[in-house]
Each structure stands twice: as structure tokens, then as C-alpha cells.
Amino acid sequence: MSGRLSVDLTGHAAVVTGASSGIGRHMALTLARAGAKVAVAARRVEALQELVAEIAAFDGRAMAVALDVTDADSVRNCIDTAETELGALSIVVNNAGVAGRQVALETDEADWDRVIDTNLKGVWLVAQEAGRHMVRLGHGGTIVNIASILGLVGASEVASYCASKAAVVNLTRALAVEWAPHEIRVNAIAPGYVVTDLNRQFLEGPGGAAILKRVPQRRFGSLEDLDGPLLLLVSESARYITGSVLVVDGGHTAVL
Ligand SMILES: NC(=O)c1ccc[n+]([C@@H]2O[C@H](COP(=O)([O-])OP(=O)(O)OC[C@H]3O[C@@H](n4cnc5c(N)ncnc54)[C@H](OP(=O)(O)O)[C@@H]3O)[C@@H](O)[C@H]2O)c1
């Protein structure tokens, strides 16, 4: 068994936010390998250009777009540019996100706003703008929001992050309900812990070792563990799946 899901996305145009590193970078590669044309978006454009070159090296098609998901004008420009260059967008991966490890009693308003504005308002702005295009053009589409198991359960020192991701989970359901008549499916992936720039320092320390003991599969997730869930959700095989939250966590949230 190869463990690889075979999905052909030839002819589809996609946007992946937060594609300059980690999960977003990997998901953009996965979509491009499946044949989609991908607009890779984030603030660090140089890193995006490297990704575009990597995709071009296997004859994939990608373009880099500067994006700050907290800024509505930037979001509008990103979606417009992607659609002008690549054609009607049918896939959106709402992945950009930040984390901040801080005890609740010492979290100030600016820290709170940074996390909520990026992880929640950003997801809403991108979904809304992409949704407007999909509804206007009438072709439907699929939106995958990257939530987290910390949107389903609580943890210490990450209250703003937990709140933002829980809101993304229910925003996913609300948009799925509202946009089903437009043939737009909206789902979320809730990954467990995957080592990336977001959490490397923490997961490679004693905090990470303690978490690992609670994961039934006794390992952190890999970027590749998210390939199947992503490809499934954006594919025609998932045509009756909307408003779902796909938990990909090695059993972490299944255990008491
Ligand atoms: N790693 C995990 O264990 C894990 C688990 C569950 C969920 N997640 C979620 O997965 C997503 C990706 O995280 P990651 O682990 O891959 O972290 P990462 O490597 O730090 O990537 C975060 C990405 O978000 C982008 N970003 C941050 N703020 C942005 C903004 N204002 N506008 C546009 N892009 C922005 C960053 O790009 P720029 O800095 O270039 O803008 C970067 O590409 C996040 O939503 C995270 O919450 C991660």
C-alpha cells in the first residue's frame, strides 16, 4: 500500500494562504503535484518565490502573491490577482495562522488581537472574498480551513489560539450551511501536533515530550499525514461532505 491518494486536480485553480512555510507550503506542493494551478500567498514573498520555482521544477504551475490576511484590501487584491492569472478559483486553503504561548493572566490586548485577527478574521476575510467570486461566477468550489485540535479541546497558555481555532470550526459549519445552495463546500482539517516553525522550539523541549506520551500513536504528525485528508476534501469524492471537521491527530483527542 503506497498510502497515497490519487486525485487529479488538472484544470483547477487554488489559493493557499500561509504558503511560505510549514503546512501551507506543503499543501501547496501537494495540490500542484495533483495538477492544480496554485496561487501561493503569504507576507514573505521571497520564500513564496522559492516555492514557485520548486513547483515549476516538476512542471507544475504556481504564482506568488503577497498577502496579509488581517488586511481586507490585501485579501481582495490576492483573490483578484489569483483569479486573473490562474482562472476561476475552485479551491481555497485557509491555512495562515500564528500561535502565541502566554499565560492567560498576562496576555495583553495586542497579543490577543494578533492571534484572533490572523487566525479568525483572516480566515473569514479570505473565505468571504473567495466565496464572492465563486458565487458571482456560479461554478461552486471547496474551501478547507486549517483549524486545530486546540479548537476542539483546551490547553494551558494558549487561550487566544484555542479561542481562534474553536471559532474557525464553527465558522466552517456556518459558511457550509449558508453556501451549500451555491455548491460551495466548506470543511476544516483539525491537525494534531505537527513539528513546524510554529511550535518547533516547544515540541522539541520537555513540553513536547509530555504531549507525545498522550498521543496514542506515540508520534507527532508529519506534513505528509495531511495529504490524504486535504486531497479527499478538495476532490469530487467529497461531494457530500460539507461542514465537517476532519481530525488528523494520531488519536490525541480520542483519549481521556
Ligand atoms: N504545526 C502544528 O502542529 C499545527 C497544528 C494544528 C494546526 N496548525 C495550523 O496550521 C497552520 C499553519 O501552521 P504551521 O504549523 O505551518 O506554521 P508556520 O510554519 O509558522 O506557518 C504559518 C504560515 O502562516 C503565514 N502567516 C502568518 N501570519 C500571516 C498573515 N498575517 N498573513 C498571511 N500569512 C500569514 C506565515 O507566512 P508569512 O510569515 O510569510 O506571512 C506562514 O506561511 C496554522 O493555521 C496553524 O494554526 C498547525
Short mmCIF file of C-alpha atoms and ligand atoms in Angstrom, two decimals:
data_model
loop_
_atom_site.label_atom_id
_atom_site.label_comp_id
_atom_site.label_asym_id
_atom_site.label_seq_id
_atom_site.Cartn_x
_atom_site.Cartn_y
_atom_site.Cartn_z
CA MET A 1 0.00 0.00 0.00
CA SER A 2 1.52 3.35 -1.02
CA GLY A 3 -0.67 5.41 1.33
CA ARG A 4 -1.01 7.97 -1.44
CA LEU A 5 -4.46 9.16 -2.51
CA SER A 6 -4.65 9.64 -6.24
CA VAL A 7 -6.63 12.77 -7.11
CA ASP A 8 -6.49 14.64 -10.41
CA LEU A 9 -6.90 18.39 -9.98
CA THR A 10 -5.96 19.33 -13.54
CA GLY A 11 -7.88 22.42 -14.60
CA HIS A 12 -8.47 23.62 -11.02
CA ALA A 13 -7.11 26.89 -9.69
CA ALA A 14 -6.30 27.08 -5.98
CA VAL A 15 -5.18 29.60 -3.39
CA VAL A 16 -3.19 28.53 -0.34
CA THR A 17 -2.66 31.13 2.37
CA GLY A 18 0.37 30.94 4.64
CA ALA A 19 2.24 29.04 1.93
CA SER A 20 5.67 30.45 2.81
CA SER A 21 6.40 27.70 5.37
CA GLY A 22 5.20 24.60 7.16
CA ILE A 23 1.80 23.09 6.46
CA GLY A 24 0.74 25.69 3.87
CA ARG A 25 3.93 25.26 1.85
CA HIS A 26 3.50 21.51 1.89
CA MET A 27 -0.21 21.69 0.96
CA ALA A 28 0.57 23.97 -1.98
CA LEU A 29 3.08 21.38 -3.23
CA THR A 30 0.52 18.61 -2.76
CA LEU A 31 -2.14 20.46 -4.77
CA ALA A 32 0.35 21.37 -7.50
CA ARG A 33 1.54 17.75 -7.74
CA ALA A 34 -2.10 16.74 -8.19
CA GLY A 35 -2.27 19.12 -11.18
CA ALA A 36 -3.85 22.28 -9.74
CA LYS A 37 -2.59 25.75 -10.62
CA VAL A 38 -1.76 27.27 -7.25
CA ALA A 39 -1.52 30.87 -6.02
CA VAL A 40 0.78 30.70 -3.02
CA ALA A 41 0.18 33.59 -0.63
CA ALA A 42 1.82 35.00 2.50
CA ARG A 43 3.81 38.02 3.66
CA ARG A 44 7.31 36.61 2.95
CA VAL A 45 7.33 36.81 -0.82
CA GLU A 46 10.91 35.59 -1.25
CA ALA A 47 10.02 32.28 0.39
CA LEU A 48 6.99 32.04 -1.89
CA GLN A 49 9.17 32.59 -4.95
CA GLU A 50 11.37 29.67 -3.90
CA LEU A 51 8.24 27.53 -3.66
CA VAL A 52 7.07 28.64 -7.10
CA ALA A 53 10.46 27.58 -8.50
CA GLU A 54 10.19 24.21 -6.76
CA ILE A 55 6.75 23.67 -8.29
CA ALA A 56 7.97 24.77 -11.73
CA ALA A 57 10.78 22.18 -11.44
CA PHE A 58 8.22 19.37 -11.72
CA ASP A 59 6.31 21.25 -14.44
CA GLY A 60 3.64 22.43 -12.02
CA ARG A 61 2.10 25.88 -12.26
CA ALA A 62 2.20 28.35 -9.37
CA MET A 63 2.41 32.05 -8.71
CA ALA A 64 3.42 34.03 -5.64
CA VAL A 65 1.05 36.65 -4.22
CA ALA A 66 1.87 38.95 -1.30
CA LEU A 67 -0.86 38.62 1.31
CA ASP A 68 -1.56 39.84 4.80
CA VAL A 69 -4.74 38.02 5.84
CA THR A 70 -5.50 40.63 8.51
CA ASP A 71 -5.88 43.34 5.86
CA ALA A 72 -9.10 43.29 3.80
CA ASP A 73 -7.52 45.22 0.87
CA SER A 74 -4.64 42.77 0.73
CA VAL A 75 -7.07 39.83 0.74
CA ARG A 76 -9.14 41.38 -2.05
CA ASN A 77 -6.03 42.01 -4.13
CA CYS A 78 -4.80 38.45 -3.56
CA ILE A 79 -8.02 36.77 -4.67
CA ASP A 80 -8.42 39.14 -7.67
CA THR A 81 -4.82 38.59 -8.78
CA ALA A 82 -5.04 34.83 -8.40
CA GLU A 83 -8.23 34.67 -10.42
CA THR A 84 -6.93 36.99 -13.15
CA GLU A 85 -3.73 34.97 -13.55
CA LEU A 86 -4.96 31.42 -12.99
CA GLY A 87 -8.66 31.49 -13.86
CA ALA A 88 -11.76 30.87 -11.74
CA LEU A 89 -10.77 29.70 -8.27
CA SER A 90 -12.30 26.44 -7.17
CA ILE A 91 -10.06 25.55 -4.20
CA VAL A 92 -9.12 27.70 -1.22
CA VAL A 93 -6.93 26.50 1.63
CA ASN A 94 -7.25 28.90 4.54
CA ASN A 95 -4.06 27.98 6.37
CA ALA A 96 -2.30 31.19 7.50
CA GLY A 97 -2.05 31.25 11.27
CA VAL A 98 0.03 32.29 14.24
CA ALA A 99 0.41 30.95 17.75
CA GLY A 100 1.48 32.61 20.94
CA ARG A 101 2.33 30.77 24.12
CA GLN A 102 1.32 33.01 27.01
CA VAL A 103 -0.41 32.55 30.32
CA ALA A 104 -3.93 33.96 30.16
CA LEU A 105 -3.39 36.37 33.06
CA GLU A 106 -0.51 38.06 31.23
CA THR A 107 -1.89 38.12 27.70
CA ASP A 108 -2.39 41.74 26.67
CA GLU A 109 -4.89 43.07 24.19
CA ALA A 110 -2.34 43.36 21.38
CA ASP A 111 -1.32 39.70 21.75
CA TRP A 112 -4.97 38.66 21.76
CA ASP A 113 -5.73 40.76 18.66
CA ARG A 114 -2.72 39.42 16.74
CA VAL A 115 -3.88 35.82 17.16
CA ILE A 116 -7.60 36.44 16.62
CA ASP A 117 -7.05 38.81 13.67
CA THR A 118 -4.82 36.32 11.87
CA ASN A 119 -6.44 33.01 12.74
CA LEU A 120 -10.10 34.02 12.75
CA LYS A 121 -10.64 37.33 10.96
CA GLY A 122 -8.13 36.27 8.31
CA VAL A 123 -9.97 33.03 7.61
CA TRP A 124 -13.26 34.90 7.41
CA LEU A 125 -11.89 37.62 5.06
CA VAL A 126 -10.34 35.09 2.68
CA ALA A 127 -13.40 32.82 2.71
CA GLN A 128 -15.73 35.78 2.15
CA GLU A 129 -13.74 37.20 -0.77
CA ALA A 130 -13.26 33.80 -2.41
CA GLY A 131 -16.93 32.98 -1.74
CA ARG A 132 -17.98 36.20 -3.50
CA HIS A 133 -16.02 35.18 -6.59
CA MET A 134 -17.39 31.64 -6.55
CA VAL A 135 -20.98 32.84 -6.16
CA ARG A 136 -20.59 35.53 -8.84
CA LEU A 137 -19.14 33.08 -11.34
CA GLY A 138 -21.60 30.36 -10.30
CA HIS A 139 -19.12 27.49 -10.53
CA GLY A 140 -19.05 26.49 -6.84
CA GLY A 141 -15.88 25.42 -5.10
CA THR A 142 -14.34 24.00 -1.99
CA ILE A 143 -12.82 25.78 0.98
CA VAL A 144 -10.64 23.98 3.51
CA ASN A 145 -9.95 25.83 6.74
CA ILE A 146 -7.00 24.67 8.80
CA ALA A 147 -8.27 24.59 12.37
CA SER A 148 -6.52 22.59 15.11
CA ILE A 149 -7.29 20.05 17.79
CA LEU A 150 -6.90 23.10 20.04
CA GLY A 151 -10.17 24.29 18.53
CA LEU A 152 -11.83 21.18 19.98
CA VAL A 153 -10.19 20.86 23.39
CA GLY A 154 -8.41 23.25 25.72
CA ALA A 155 -4.75 23.57 26.74
CA SER A 156 -2.74 25.78 29.06
CA GLU A 157 -1.07 29.01 27.92
CA VAL A 158 -2.76 29.12 24.50
CA ALA A 159 -6.17 30.62 25.30
CA SER A 160 -6.30 33.03 22.35
CA TYR A 161 -5.17 30.29 19.97
CA CYS A 162 -7.79 27.85 21.34
CA ALA A 163 -10.49 30.50 21.05
CA SER A 164 -9.50 31.40 17.48
CA LYS A 165 -9.47 27.78 16.31
CA ALA A 166 -12.77 26.90 18.01
CA ALA A 167 -14.28 29.86 16.18
CA VAL A 168 -12.83 28.63 12.89
CA VAL A 169 -14.51 25.26 13.48
CA ASN A 170 -17.94 26.83 13.85
CA LEU A 171 -17.34 29.44 11.15
CA THR A 172 -16.70 26.45 8.88
CA ARG A 173 -20.09 24.97 9.74
CA ALA A 174 -21.92 28.30 9.40
CA LEU A 175 -20.44 29.02 5.95
CA ALA A 176 -21.10 25.44 4.85
CA VAL A 177 -24.78 25.89 5.67
CA GLU A 178 -25.06 29.30 4.03
CA TRP A 179 -23.16 28.45 0.86
CA ALA A 180 -24.43 24.93 0.18
CA PRO A 181 -27.02 26.31 -2.28
CA HIS A 182 -24.09 27.81 -4.25
CA GLU A 183 -22.35 24.44 -4.39
CA ILE A 184 -19.52 25.70 -2.22
CA ARG A 185 -18.34 23.10 0.29
CA VAL A 186 -16.62 24.36 3.41
CA ASN A 187 -14.73 21.95 5.65
CA ALA A 188 -11.98 22.08 8.24
CA ILE A 189 -8.97 19.94 8.97
CA ALA A 190 -8.03 19.85 12.64
CA PRO A 191 -4.43 18.65 12.82
CA GLY A 192 -2.81 17.45 15.99
CA TYR A 193 0.78 18.45 16.65
CA VAL A 194 2.99 18.62 13.55
CA VAL A 195 6.52 19.95 14.02
CA THR A 196 6.86 23.24 12.09
CA ASP A 197 8.34 26.71 12.69
CA LEU A 198 5.17 27.49 14.64
CA ASN A 199 5.97 25.10 17.50
CA ARG A 200 9.41 23.52 16.89
CA GLN A 201 11.04 25.12 19.92
CA PHE A 202 8.25 23.98 22.22
CA LEU A 203 7.77 20.47 20.81
CA GLU A 204 11.49 19.69 20.87
CA GLY A 205 11.61 20.53 24.60
CA PRO A 206 10.10 18.88 27.69
CA GLY A 207 6.63 20.21 26.80
CA GLY A 208 6.75 18.20 23.58
CA ALA A 209 7.86 15.01 25.36
CA ALA A 210 4.90 15.33 27.75
CA ILE A 211 2.48 15.76 24.84
CA LEU A 212 3.89 12.78 23.00
CA LYS A 213 3.03 10.49 25.93
CA ARG A 214 -0.63 11.39 25.42
CA VAL A 215 -0.73 10.65 21.68
CA PRO A 216 -1.88 7.03 21.19
CA GLN A 217 0.25 6.64 18.06
CA ARG A 218 3.27 7.97 20.05
CA ARG A 219 4.48 10.33 17.35
CA PHE A 220 3.83 13.84 16.15
CA GLY A 221 2.10 14.21 12.80
CA SER A 222 4.11 14.62 9.64
CA LEU A 223 3.26 17.03 6.85
CA GLU A 224 2.54 14.01 4.63
CA ASP A 225 -0.12 12.81 7.10
CA LEU A 226 -2.23 15.76 5.92
CA ASP A 227 -2.01 14.90 2.19
CA GLY A 228 -4.85 12.37 2.11
CA PRO A 229 -7.27 14.47 4.16
CA LEU A 230 -6.60 17.55 2.01
CA LEU A 231 -6.89 15.73 -1.31
CA LEU A 232 -10.05 13.98 -0.18
CA LEU A 233 -11.76 17.21 0.90
CA VAL A 234 -10.95 19.11 -2.31
CA SER A 235 -11.87 16.19 -4.56
CA GLU A 236 -15.16 15.20 -6.16
CA SER A 237 -15.16 12.13 -3.88
CA ALA A 238 -16.07 14.53 -1.05
CA ARG A 239 -19.07 15.98 -2.90
CA TYR A 240 -21.44 15.19 0.02
CA ILE A 241 -19.01 16.36 2.71
CA THR A 242 -19.54 19.91 3.90
CA GLY A 243 -19.45 21.49 7.34
CA SER A 244 -17.19 18.66 8.52
CA VAL A 245 -14.15 18.79 10.74
CA LEU A 246 -11.62 16.13 9.87
CA VAL A 247 -9.42 15.42 12.89
CA VAL A 248 -5.92 14.23 11.96
CA ASP A 249 -4.14 13.68 15.26
CA GLY A 250 -2.99 10.09 15.75
CA GLY A 251 -5.81 9.62 18.27
CA HIS A 252 -4.71 12.50 20.51
CA THR A 253 -8.23 13.83 21.12
CA ALA A 254 -9.81 10.36 21.27
CA VAL A 255 -8.22 9.52 24.59
CA LEU A 256 -9.50 10.52 28.02
N1 LIG B 1 2.04 22.81 13.32
C1 LIG B 1 1.03 22.32 14.05
O1 LIG B 1 1.24 21.47 14.94
C2 LIG B 1 -0.36 22.76 13.78
C3 LIG B 1 -1.40 22.02 14.38
C4 LIG B 1 -2.70 22.41 14.15
C5 LIG B 1 -2.97 23.50 13.34
N2 LIG B 1 -1.95 24.19 12.77
C6 LIG B 1 -2.29 25.33 11.92
O2 LIG B 1 -1.70 25.15 10.66
C7 LIG B 1 -1.49 26.45 10.06
C8 LIG B 1 -0.05 26.53 9.55
O3 LIG B 1 0.82 26.46 10.66
P1 LIG B 1 2.31 25.92 10.56
O4 LIG B 1 2.48 24.97 11.66
O5 LIG B 1 2.61 25.50 9.18
O6 LIG B 1 3.12 27.23 10.96
P2 LIG B 1 4.19 28.12 10.20
O7 LIG B 1 5.24 27.27 9.57
O8 LIG B 1 4.59 29.16 11.18
O9 LIG B 1 3.34 28.78 9.03
C9 LIG B 1 2.42 29.81 9.26
C10 LIG B 1 2.14 30.46 7.92
O10 LIG B 1 1.16 31.48 8.13
C11 LIG B 1 1.59 32.64 7.46
N3 LIG B 1 1.04 33.84 8.08
C12 LIG B 1 1.10 34.22 9.37
N4 LIG B 1 0.52 35.41 9.55
C13 LIG B 1 0.07 35.79 8.31
C14 LIG B 1 -0.62 36.91 7.82
N5 LIG B 1 -0.97 37.94 8.62
N6 LIG B 1 -0.93 36.97 6.51
C15 LIG B 1 -0.59 35.97 5.68
N7 LIG B 1 0.06 34.86 6.08
C16 LIG B 1 0.39 34.79 7.38
C17 LIG B 1 3.11 32.60 7.52
O11 LIG B 1 3.65 33.34 6.44
P3 LIG B 1 4.34 34.79 6.49
O12 LIG B 1 5.01 34.92 7.81
O13 LIG B 1 5.27 34.75 5.32
O14 LIG B 1 3.21 35.74 6.30
C18 LIG B 1 3.37 31.12 7.33
O15 LIG B 1 3.44 30.81 5.96
C19 LIG B 1 -1.84 27.46 11.13
O16 LIG B 1 -3.15 27.94 10.93
C20 LIG B 1 -1.76 26.67 12.40
O17 LIG B 1 -2.56 27.21 13.43
C21 LIG B 1 -0.65 23.85 12.97
#
